[in-house]
mmCIF file of C-alpha atoms in Angstrom:
data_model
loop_
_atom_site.group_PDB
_atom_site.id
_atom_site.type_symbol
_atom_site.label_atom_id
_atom_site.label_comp_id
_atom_site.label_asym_id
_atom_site.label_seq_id
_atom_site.Cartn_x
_atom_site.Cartn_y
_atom_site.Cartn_z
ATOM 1 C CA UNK H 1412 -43.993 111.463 -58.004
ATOM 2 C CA UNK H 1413 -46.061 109.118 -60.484
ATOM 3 C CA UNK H 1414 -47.484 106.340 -59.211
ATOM 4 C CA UNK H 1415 -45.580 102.910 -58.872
ATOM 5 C CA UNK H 1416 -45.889 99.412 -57.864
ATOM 6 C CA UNK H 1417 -42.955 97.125 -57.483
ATOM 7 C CA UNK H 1418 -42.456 93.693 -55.924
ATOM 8 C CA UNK H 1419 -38.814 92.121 -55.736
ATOM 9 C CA UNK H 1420 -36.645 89.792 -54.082
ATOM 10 C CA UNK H 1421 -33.277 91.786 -54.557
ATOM 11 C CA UNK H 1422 -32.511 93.876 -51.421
ATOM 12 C CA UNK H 1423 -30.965 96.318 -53.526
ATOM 13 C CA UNK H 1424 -33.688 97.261 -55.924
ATOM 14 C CA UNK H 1425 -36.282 97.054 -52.632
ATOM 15 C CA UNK H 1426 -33.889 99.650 -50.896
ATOM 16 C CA UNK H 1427 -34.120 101.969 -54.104
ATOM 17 C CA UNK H 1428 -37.472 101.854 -55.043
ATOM 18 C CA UNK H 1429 -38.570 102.250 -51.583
ATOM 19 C CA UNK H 1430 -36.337 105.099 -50.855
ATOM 20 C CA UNK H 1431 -37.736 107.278 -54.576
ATOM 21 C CA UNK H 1432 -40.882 107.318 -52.363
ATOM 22 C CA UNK H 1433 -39.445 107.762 -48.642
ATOM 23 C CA UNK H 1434 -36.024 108.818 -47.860
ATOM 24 C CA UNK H 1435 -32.728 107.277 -48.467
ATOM 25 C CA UNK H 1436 -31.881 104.222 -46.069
ATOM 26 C CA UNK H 1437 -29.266 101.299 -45.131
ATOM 27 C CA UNK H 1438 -31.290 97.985 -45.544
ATOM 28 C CA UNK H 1439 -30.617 95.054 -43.700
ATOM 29 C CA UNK H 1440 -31.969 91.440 -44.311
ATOM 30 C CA UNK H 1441 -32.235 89.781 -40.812
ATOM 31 C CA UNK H 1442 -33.612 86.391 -42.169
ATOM 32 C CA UNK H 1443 -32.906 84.523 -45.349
ATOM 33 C CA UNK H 1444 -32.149 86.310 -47.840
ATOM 34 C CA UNK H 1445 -33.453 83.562 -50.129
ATOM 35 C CA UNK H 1446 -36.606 83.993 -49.043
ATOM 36 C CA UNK H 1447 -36.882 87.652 -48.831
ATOM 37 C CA UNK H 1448 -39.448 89.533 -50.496
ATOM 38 C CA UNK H 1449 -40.431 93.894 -50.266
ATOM 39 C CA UNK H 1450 -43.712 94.873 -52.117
ATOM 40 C CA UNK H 1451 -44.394 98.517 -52.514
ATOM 41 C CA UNK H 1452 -47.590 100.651 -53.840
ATOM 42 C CA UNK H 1453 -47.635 104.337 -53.856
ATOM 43 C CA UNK H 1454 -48.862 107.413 -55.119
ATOM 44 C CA UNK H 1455 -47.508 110.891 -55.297
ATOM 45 C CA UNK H 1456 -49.890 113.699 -53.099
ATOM 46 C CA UNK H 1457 -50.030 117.079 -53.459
ATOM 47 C CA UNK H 1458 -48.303 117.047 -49.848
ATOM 48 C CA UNK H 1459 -45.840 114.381 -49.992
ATOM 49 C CA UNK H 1460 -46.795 110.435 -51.067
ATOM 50 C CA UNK H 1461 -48.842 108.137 -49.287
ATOM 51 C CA UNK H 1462 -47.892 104.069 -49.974
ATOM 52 C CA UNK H 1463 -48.398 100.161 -48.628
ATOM 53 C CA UNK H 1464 -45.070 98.649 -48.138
ATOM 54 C CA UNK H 1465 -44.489 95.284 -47.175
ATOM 55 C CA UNK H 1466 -42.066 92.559 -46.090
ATOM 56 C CA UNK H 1467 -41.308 89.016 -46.199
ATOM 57 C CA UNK H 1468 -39.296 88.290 -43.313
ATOM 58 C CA UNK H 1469 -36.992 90.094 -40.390
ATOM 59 C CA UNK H 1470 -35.515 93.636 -41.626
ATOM 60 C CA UNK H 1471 -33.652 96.821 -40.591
ATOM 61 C CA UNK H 1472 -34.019 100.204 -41.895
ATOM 62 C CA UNK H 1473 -32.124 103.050 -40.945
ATOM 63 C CA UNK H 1474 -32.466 106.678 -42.805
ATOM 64 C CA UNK H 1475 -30.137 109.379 -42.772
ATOM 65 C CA UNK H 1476 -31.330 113.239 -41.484
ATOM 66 C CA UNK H 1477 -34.827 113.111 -42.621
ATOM 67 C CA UNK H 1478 -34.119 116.685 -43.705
ATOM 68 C CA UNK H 1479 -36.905 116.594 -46.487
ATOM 69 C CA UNK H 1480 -40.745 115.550 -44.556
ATOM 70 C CA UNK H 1481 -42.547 114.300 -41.577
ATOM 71 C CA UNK H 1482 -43.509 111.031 -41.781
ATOM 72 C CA UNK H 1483 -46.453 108.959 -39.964
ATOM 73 C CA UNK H 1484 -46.532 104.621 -40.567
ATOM 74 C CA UNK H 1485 -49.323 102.763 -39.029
ATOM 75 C CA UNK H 1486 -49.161 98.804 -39.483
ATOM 76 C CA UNK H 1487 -51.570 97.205 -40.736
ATOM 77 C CA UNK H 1488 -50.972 93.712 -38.968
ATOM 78 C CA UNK H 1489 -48.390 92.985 -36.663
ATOM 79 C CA UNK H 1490 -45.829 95.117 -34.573
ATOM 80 C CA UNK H 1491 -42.737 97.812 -35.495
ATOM 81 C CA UNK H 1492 -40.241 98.478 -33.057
ATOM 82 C CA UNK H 1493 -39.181 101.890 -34.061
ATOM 83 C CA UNK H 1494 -37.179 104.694 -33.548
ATOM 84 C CA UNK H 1495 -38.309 108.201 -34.175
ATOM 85 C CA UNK H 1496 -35.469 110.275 -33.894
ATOM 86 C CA UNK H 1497 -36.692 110.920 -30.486
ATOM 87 C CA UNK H 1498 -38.042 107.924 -28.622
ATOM 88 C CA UNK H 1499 -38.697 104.397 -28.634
ATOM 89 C CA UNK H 1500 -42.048 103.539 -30.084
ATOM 90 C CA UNK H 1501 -43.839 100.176 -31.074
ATOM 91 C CA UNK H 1502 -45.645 101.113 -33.558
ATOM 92 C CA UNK H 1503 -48.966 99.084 -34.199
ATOM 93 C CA UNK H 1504 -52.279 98.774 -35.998
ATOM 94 C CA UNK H 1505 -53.422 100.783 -32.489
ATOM 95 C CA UNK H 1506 -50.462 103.048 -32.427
ATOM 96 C CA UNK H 1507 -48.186 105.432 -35.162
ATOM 97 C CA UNK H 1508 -45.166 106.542 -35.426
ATOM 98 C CA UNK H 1509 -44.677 109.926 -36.371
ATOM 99 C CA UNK H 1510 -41.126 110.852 -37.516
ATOM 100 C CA UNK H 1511 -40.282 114.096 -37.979
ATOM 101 C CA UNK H 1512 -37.068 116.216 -39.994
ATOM 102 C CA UNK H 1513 -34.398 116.581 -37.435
ATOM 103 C CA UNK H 1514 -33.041 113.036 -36.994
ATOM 104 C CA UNK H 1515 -32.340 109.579 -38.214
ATOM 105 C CA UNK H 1516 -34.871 107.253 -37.842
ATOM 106 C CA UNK H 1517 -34.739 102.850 -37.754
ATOM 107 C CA UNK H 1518 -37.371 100.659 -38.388
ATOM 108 C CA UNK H 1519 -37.063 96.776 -37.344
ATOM 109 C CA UNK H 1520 -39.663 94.343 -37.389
ATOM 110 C CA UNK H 1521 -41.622 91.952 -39.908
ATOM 111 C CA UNK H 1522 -40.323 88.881 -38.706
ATOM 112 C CA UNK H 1523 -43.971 87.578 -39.418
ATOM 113 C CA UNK H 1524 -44.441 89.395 -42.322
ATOM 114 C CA UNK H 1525 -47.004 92.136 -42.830
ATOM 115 C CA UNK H 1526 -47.824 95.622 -44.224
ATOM 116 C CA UNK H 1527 -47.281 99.290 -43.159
ATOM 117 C CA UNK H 1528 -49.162 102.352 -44.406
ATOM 118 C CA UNK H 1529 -46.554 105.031 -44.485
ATOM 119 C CA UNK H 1530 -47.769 108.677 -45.206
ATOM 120 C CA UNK H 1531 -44.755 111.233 -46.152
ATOM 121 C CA UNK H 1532 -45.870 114.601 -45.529
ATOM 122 C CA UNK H 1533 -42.990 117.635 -47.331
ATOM 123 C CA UNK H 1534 -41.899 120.346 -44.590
ATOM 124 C CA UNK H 1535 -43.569 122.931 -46.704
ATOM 125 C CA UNK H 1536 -47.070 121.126 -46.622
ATOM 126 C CA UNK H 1537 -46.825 120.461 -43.009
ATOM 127 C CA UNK H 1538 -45.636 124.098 -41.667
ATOM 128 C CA UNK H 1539 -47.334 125.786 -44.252
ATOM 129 C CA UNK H 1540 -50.643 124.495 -42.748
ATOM 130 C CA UNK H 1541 -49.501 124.922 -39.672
ATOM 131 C CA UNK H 1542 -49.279 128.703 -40.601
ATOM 132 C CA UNK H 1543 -52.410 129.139 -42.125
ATOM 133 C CA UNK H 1544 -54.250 127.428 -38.992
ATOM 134 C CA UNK H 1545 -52.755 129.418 -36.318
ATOM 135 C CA UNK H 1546 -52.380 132.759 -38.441
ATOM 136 C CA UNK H 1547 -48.862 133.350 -38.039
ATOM 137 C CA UNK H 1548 -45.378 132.103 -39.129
ATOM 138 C CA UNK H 1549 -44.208 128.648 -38.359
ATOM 139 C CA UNK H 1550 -40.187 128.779 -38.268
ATOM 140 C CA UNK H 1551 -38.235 125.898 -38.158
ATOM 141 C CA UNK H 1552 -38.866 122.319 -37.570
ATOM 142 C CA UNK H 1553 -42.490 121.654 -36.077
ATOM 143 C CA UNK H 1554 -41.441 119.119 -32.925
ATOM 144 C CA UNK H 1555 -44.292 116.628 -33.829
ATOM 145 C CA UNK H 1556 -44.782 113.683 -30.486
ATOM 146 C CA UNK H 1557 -43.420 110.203 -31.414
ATOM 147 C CA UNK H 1558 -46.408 108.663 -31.433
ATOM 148 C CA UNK H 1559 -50.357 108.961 -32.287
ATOM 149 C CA UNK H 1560 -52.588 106.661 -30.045
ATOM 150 C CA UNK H 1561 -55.317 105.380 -32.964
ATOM 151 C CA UNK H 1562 -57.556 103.827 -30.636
ATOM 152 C CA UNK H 1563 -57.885 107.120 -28.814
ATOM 153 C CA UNK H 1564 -61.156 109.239 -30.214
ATOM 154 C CA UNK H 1565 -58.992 111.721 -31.994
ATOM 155 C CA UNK H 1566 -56.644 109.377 -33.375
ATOM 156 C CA UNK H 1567 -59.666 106.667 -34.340
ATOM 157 C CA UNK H 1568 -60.867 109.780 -36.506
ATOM 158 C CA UNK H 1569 -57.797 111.279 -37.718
ATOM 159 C CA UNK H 1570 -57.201 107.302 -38.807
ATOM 160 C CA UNK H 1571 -60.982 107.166 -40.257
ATOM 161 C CA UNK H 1572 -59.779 110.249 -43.138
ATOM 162 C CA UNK H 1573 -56.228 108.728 -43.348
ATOM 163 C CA UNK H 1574 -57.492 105.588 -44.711
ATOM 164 C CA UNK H 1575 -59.083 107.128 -47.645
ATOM 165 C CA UNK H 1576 -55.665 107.343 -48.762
ATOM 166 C CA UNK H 1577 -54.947 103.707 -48.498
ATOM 167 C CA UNK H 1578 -58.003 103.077 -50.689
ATOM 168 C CA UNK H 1579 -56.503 105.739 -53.184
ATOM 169 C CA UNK H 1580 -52.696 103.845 -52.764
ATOM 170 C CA UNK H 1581 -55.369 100.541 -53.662
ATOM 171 C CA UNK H 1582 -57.091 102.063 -56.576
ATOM 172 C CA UNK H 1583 -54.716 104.418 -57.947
ATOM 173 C CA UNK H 1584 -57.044 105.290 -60.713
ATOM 174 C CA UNK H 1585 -60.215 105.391 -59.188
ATOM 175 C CA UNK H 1586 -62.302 108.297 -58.380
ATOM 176 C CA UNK H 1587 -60.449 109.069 -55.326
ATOM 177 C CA UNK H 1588 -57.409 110.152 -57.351
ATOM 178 C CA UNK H 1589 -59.468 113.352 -59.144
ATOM 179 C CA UNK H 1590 -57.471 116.440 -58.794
ATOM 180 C CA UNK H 1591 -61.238 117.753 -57.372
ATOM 181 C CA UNK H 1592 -60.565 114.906 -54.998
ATOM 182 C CA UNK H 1593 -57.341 114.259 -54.197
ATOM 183 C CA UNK H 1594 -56.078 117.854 -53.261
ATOM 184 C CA UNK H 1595 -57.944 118.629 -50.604
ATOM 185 C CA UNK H 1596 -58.300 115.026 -49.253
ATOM 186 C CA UNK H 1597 -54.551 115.525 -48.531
ATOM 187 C CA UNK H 1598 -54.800 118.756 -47.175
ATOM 188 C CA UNK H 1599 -57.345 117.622 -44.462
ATOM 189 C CA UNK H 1600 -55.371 114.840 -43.510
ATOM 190 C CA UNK H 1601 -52.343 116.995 -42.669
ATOM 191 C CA UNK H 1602 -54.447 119.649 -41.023
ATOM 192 C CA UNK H 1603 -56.275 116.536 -38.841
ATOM 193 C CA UNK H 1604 -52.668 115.199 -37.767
ATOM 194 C CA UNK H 1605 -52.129 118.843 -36.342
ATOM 195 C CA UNK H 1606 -54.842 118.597 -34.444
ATOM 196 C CA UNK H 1607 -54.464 115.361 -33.026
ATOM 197 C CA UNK H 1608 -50.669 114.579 -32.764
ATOM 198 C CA UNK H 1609 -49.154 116.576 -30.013
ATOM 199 C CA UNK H 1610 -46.692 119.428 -30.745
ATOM 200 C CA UNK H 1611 -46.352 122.789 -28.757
ATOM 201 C CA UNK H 1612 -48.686 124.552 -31.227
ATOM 202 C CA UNK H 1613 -51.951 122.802 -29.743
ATOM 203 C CA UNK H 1614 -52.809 125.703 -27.479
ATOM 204 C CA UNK H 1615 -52.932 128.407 -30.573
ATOM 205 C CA UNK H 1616 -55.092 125.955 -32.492
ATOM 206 C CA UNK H 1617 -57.241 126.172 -29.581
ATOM 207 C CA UNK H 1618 -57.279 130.157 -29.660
ATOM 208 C CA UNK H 1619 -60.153 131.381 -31.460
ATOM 209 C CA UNK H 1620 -58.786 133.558 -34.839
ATOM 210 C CA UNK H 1621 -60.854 137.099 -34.953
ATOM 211 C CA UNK H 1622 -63.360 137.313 -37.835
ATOM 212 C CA UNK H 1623 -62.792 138.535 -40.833
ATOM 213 C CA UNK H 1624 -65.035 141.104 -42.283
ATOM 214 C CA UNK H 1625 -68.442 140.376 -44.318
ATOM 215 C CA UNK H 1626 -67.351 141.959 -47.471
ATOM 216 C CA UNK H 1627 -64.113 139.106 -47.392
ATOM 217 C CA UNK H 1628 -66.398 136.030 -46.836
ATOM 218 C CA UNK H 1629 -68.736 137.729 -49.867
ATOM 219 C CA UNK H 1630 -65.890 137.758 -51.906
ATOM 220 C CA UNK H 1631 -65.217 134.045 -50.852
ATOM 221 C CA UNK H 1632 -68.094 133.158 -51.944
ATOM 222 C CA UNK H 1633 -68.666 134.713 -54.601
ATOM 223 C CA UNK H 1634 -64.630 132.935 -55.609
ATOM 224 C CA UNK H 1635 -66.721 129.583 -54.935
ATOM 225 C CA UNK H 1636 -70.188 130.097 -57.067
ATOM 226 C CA UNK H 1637 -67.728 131.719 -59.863
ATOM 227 C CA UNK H 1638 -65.476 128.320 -59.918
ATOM 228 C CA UNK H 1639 -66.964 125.355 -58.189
ATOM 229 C CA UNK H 1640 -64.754 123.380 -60.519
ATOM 230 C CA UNK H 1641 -61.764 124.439 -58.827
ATOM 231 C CA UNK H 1642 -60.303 121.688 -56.460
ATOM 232 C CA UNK H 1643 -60.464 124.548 -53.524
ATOM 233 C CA UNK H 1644 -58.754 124.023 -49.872
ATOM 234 C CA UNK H 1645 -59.797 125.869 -47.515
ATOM 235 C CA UNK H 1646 -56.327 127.374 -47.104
ATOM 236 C CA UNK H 1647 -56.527 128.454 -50.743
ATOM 237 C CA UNK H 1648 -59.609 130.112 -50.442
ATOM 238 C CA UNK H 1649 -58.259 131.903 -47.339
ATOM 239 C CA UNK H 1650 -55.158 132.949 -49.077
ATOM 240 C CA UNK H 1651 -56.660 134.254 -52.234
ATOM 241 C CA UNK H 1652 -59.017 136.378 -49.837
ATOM 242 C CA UNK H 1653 -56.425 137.439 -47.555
ATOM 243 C CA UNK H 1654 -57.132 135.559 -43.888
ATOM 244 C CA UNK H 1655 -56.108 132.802 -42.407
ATOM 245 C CA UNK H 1656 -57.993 129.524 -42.872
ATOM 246 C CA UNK H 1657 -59.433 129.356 -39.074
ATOM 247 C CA UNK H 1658 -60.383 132.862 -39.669
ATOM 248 C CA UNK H 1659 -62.205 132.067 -42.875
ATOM 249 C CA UNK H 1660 -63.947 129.126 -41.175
ATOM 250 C CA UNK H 1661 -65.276 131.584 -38.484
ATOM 251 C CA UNK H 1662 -66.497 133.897 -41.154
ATOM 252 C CA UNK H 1663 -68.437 131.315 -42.671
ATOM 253 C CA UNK H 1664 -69.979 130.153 -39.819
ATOM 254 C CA UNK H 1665 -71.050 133.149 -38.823
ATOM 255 C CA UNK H 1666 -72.178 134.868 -41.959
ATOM 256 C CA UNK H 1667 -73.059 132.018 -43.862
ATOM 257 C CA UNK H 1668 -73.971 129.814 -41.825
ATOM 258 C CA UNK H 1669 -71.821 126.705 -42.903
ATOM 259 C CA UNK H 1670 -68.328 126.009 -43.454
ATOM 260 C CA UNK H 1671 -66.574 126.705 -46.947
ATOM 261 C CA UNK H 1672 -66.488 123.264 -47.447
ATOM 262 C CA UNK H 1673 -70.329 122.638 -47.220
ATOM 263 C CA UNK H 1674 -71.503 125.400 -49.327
ATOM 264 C CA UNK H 1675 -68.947 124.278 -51.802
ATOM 265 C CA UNK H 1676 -70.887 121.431 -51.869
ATOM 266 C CA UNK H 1677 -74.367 122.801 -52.056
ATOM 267 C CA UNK H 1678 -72.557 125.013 -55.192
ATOM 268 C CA UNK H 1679 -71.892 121.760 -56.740
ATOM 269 C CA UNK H 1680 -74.968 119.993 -56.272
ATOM 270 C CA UNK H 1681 -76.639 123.013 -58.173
ATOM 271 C CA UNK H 1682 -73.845 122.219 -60.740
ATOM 272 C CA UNK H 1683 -74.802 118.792 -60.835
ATOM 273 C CA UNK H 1684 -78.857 119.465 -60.745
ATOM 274 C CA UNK H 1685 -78.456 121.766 -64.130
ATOM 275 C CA UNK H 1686 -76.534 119.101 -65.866
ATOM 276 C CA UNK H 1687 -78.907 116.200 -64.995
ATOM 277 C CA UNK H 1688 -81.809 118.691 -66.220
ATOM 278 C CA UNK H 1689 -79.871 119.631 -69.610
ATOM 279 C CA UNK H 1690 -78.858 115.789 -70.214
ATOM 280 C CA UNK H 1691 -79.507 113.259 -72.709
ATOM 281 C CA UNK H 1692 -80.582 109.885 -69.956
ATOM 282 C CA UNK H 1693 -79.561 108.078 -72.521
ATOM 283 C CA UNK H 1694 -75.978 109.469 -73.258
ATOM 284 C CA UNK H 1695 -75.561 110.562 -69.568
ATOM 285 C CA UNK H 1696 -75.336 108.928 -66.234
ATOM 286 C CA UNK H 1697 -75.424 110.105 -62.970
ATOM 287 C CA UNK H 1698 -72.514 108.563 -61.846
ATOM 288 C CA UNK H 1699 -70.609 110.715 -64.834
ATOM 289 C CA UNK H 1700 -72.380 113.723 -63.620
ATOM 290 C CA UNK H 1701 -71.616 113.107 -60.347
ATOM 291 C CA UNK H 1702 -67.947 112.594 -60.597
ATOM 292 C CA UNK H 1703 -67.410 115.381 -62.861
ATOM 293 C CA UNK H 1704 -68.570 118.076 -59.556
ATOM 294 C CA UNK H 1705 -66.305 115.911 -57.270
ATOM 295 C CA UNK H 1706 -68.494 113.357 -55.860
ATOM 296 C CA UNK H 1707 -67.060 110.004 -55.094
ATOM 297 C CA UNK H 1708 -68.784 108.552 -52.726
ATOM 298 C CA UNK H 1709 -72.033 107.650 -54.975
ATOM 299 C CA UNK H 1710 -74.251 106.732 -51.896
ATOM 300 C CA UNK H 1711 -73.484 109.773 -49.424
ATOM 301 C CA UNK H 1712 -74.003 112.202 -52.932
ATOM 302 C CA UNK H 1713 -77.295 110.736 -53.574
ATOM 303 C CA UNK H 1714 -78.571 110.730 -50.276
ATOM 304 C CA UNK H 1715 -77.708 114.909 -49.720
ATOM 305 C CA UNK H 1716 -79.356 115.214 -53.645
ATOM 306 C CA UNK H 1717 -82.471 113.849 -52.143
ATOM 307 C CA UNK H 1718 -82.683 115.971 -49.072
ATOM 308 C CA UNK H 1719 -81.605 119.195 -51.674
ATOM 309 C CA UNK H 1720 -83.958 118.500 -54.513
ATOM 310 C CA UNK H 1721 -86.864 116.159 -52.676
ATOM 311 C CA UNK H 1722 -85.937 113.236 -55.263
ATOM 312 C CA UNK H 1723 -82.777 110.839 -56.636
ATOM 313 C CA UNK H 1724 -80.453 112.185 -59.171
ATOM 314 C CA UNK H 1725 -81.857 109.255 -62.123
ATOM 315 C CA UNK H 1726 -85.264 110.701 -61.504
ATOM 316 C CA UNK H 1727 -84.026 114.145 -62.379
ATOM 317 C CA UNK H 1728 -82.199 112.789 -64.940
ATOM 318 C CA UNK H 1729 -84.862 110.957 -66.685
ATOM 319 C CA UNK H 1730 -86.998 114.001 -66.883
#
């Protein structure tokens, strides 16, 4: 799904541009329907789409089957009443609702006004993680619980990644929305919801996988420092090596000493080291260099550069 942005006053058009991103629904106006207004960002994810939708006075939303995703919407002011399918939940900027496909779902609130993230995850991202975490088949509907506590410590965190997504809904063509980026930003935030939300799988998350063998994390790695390019997950990795991504992890840590993720980054500050060495300073930055390896966050990349190489990425560069 490209990216879109639409604000209107016609209930009609609100109802269809918000369901090409969602699901279908019945919208009803509960306040003047003079005065009502639905603004809607959103981008398409390599899991679902993630958007900011908005209201201008009292509405009603009810879906159909939610056949096609799991959903999750946080507000970002105010309260939801909501129901999931599956229980009565008002939803807040403390609390989420977490939908999931085997019900209807209604949504009633913004008598004040106000914003919602809403985070659509497809049944094939979800359960396929799901599979690759606990190394085995996930059949059927995962049975997600209604709700996510945010002010809780897992939920503050899981919250804490999430919201990189509302910067990326923000900035839809900032560096947050580089394949590099964007893939496995998505990816972690479904794997952290698994984690966090509750759902009868929890216990064989829990289970520790048994390690694979050295000569499969040496061919991970060598997949890695061959193609640091790629925009690599750790449940890609895993698959193209044969084990599941817990498994993977435990390889890593104890043959490598670090996770896939963070000697994927140590690959790519080498990447980024030769480039600042082979550079013109004054047809290069650092902040081109930088995003080209899949660094966005300028401040966090410079700081690890410093504690790799003993000196800032200009300095390098100006050498």
């Amino acid at each position: 799904m490209p990216g879109i942005s639409v604000t209107t006053s016609a209930p009609d058009e609100a109802r269809d541009e918000c369901a090409r991103v969602y699901f279908p629904h019945r919208l009803a106006v509960m306040a003047d329907t003079d005065r009502f207004r639905m603004s809607l960002s959103a981008v398409g994810l390599p899991t679902g789409s993630a958007g900011l939708l908005g209201y201008a006075g009292e509405v009603r939303i009810e879906t159909g089957e939610l056949a096609t995703g799991y959903e999750v919407n946080v507000p970002l002011d105010g309260h939801l009443r909501t129901w999931t399918g599956h229980a009565d939940v008002c939803a807040s900027p403390a609390r989420a609702a977490v939908y999931r496909p085997d019900g209807r779902a209604t949504l009633h609130g913004w008598a004040g006004g106000g914003r919602l993230f809403g985070l659509k995850i497809e049944r094939a991202a979800l359960e396929s993680t799901l599979a690759e975490l606990i190394d085995r088949p996930v059949r059927g509907v995962v049975p997600l619980g209604p709700s996510l506590d945010l002010a809780s410590t897992p939920g503050r965190q899981w919250w804490g990644l999430a919201r990189s997504l509302v910067a990326l809904v923000e900035d839809p063509d900032g560096p947050l929305a580089a394949p590099v980026v964007v893939r496995p930003l998505a990816q972690s935030v479904v794997a952290a919801l698994l984690h966090v939300v509750e759902h009868p799988y929890r216990d064989a998350l829990a289970t520790r996988p048994a390690a694979p063998r050295p000569a499969t994390v040496r061919e991970a790695v060598d997949l890695l420092d061959a193609h640091p390019e790629v925009a690599w997950t750790v449940p890609d990795l895993a698959g193209r090596v044969g084990v599941g991504s817990r498994a993977l992890q435990d390889g890593f840590a104890r043959h490598v000493g670090t996770s896939p993720t963070a000697y994927l980054r140590q690959v790519r500050l080498a990447r980024v080291h030769a480039d600042l060495l082979a550079a013109d300073p004054r047809r290069t930055s650092v902040t081109e260099v930088a995003l080209r390896w899949g660094f966005t966050h300028l401040g966090r990349f410079a700081a690890a550069y410093r504690r790799r190489y003993g000196c800032a990425p200009s300095r390098t560069l100006t050498r």
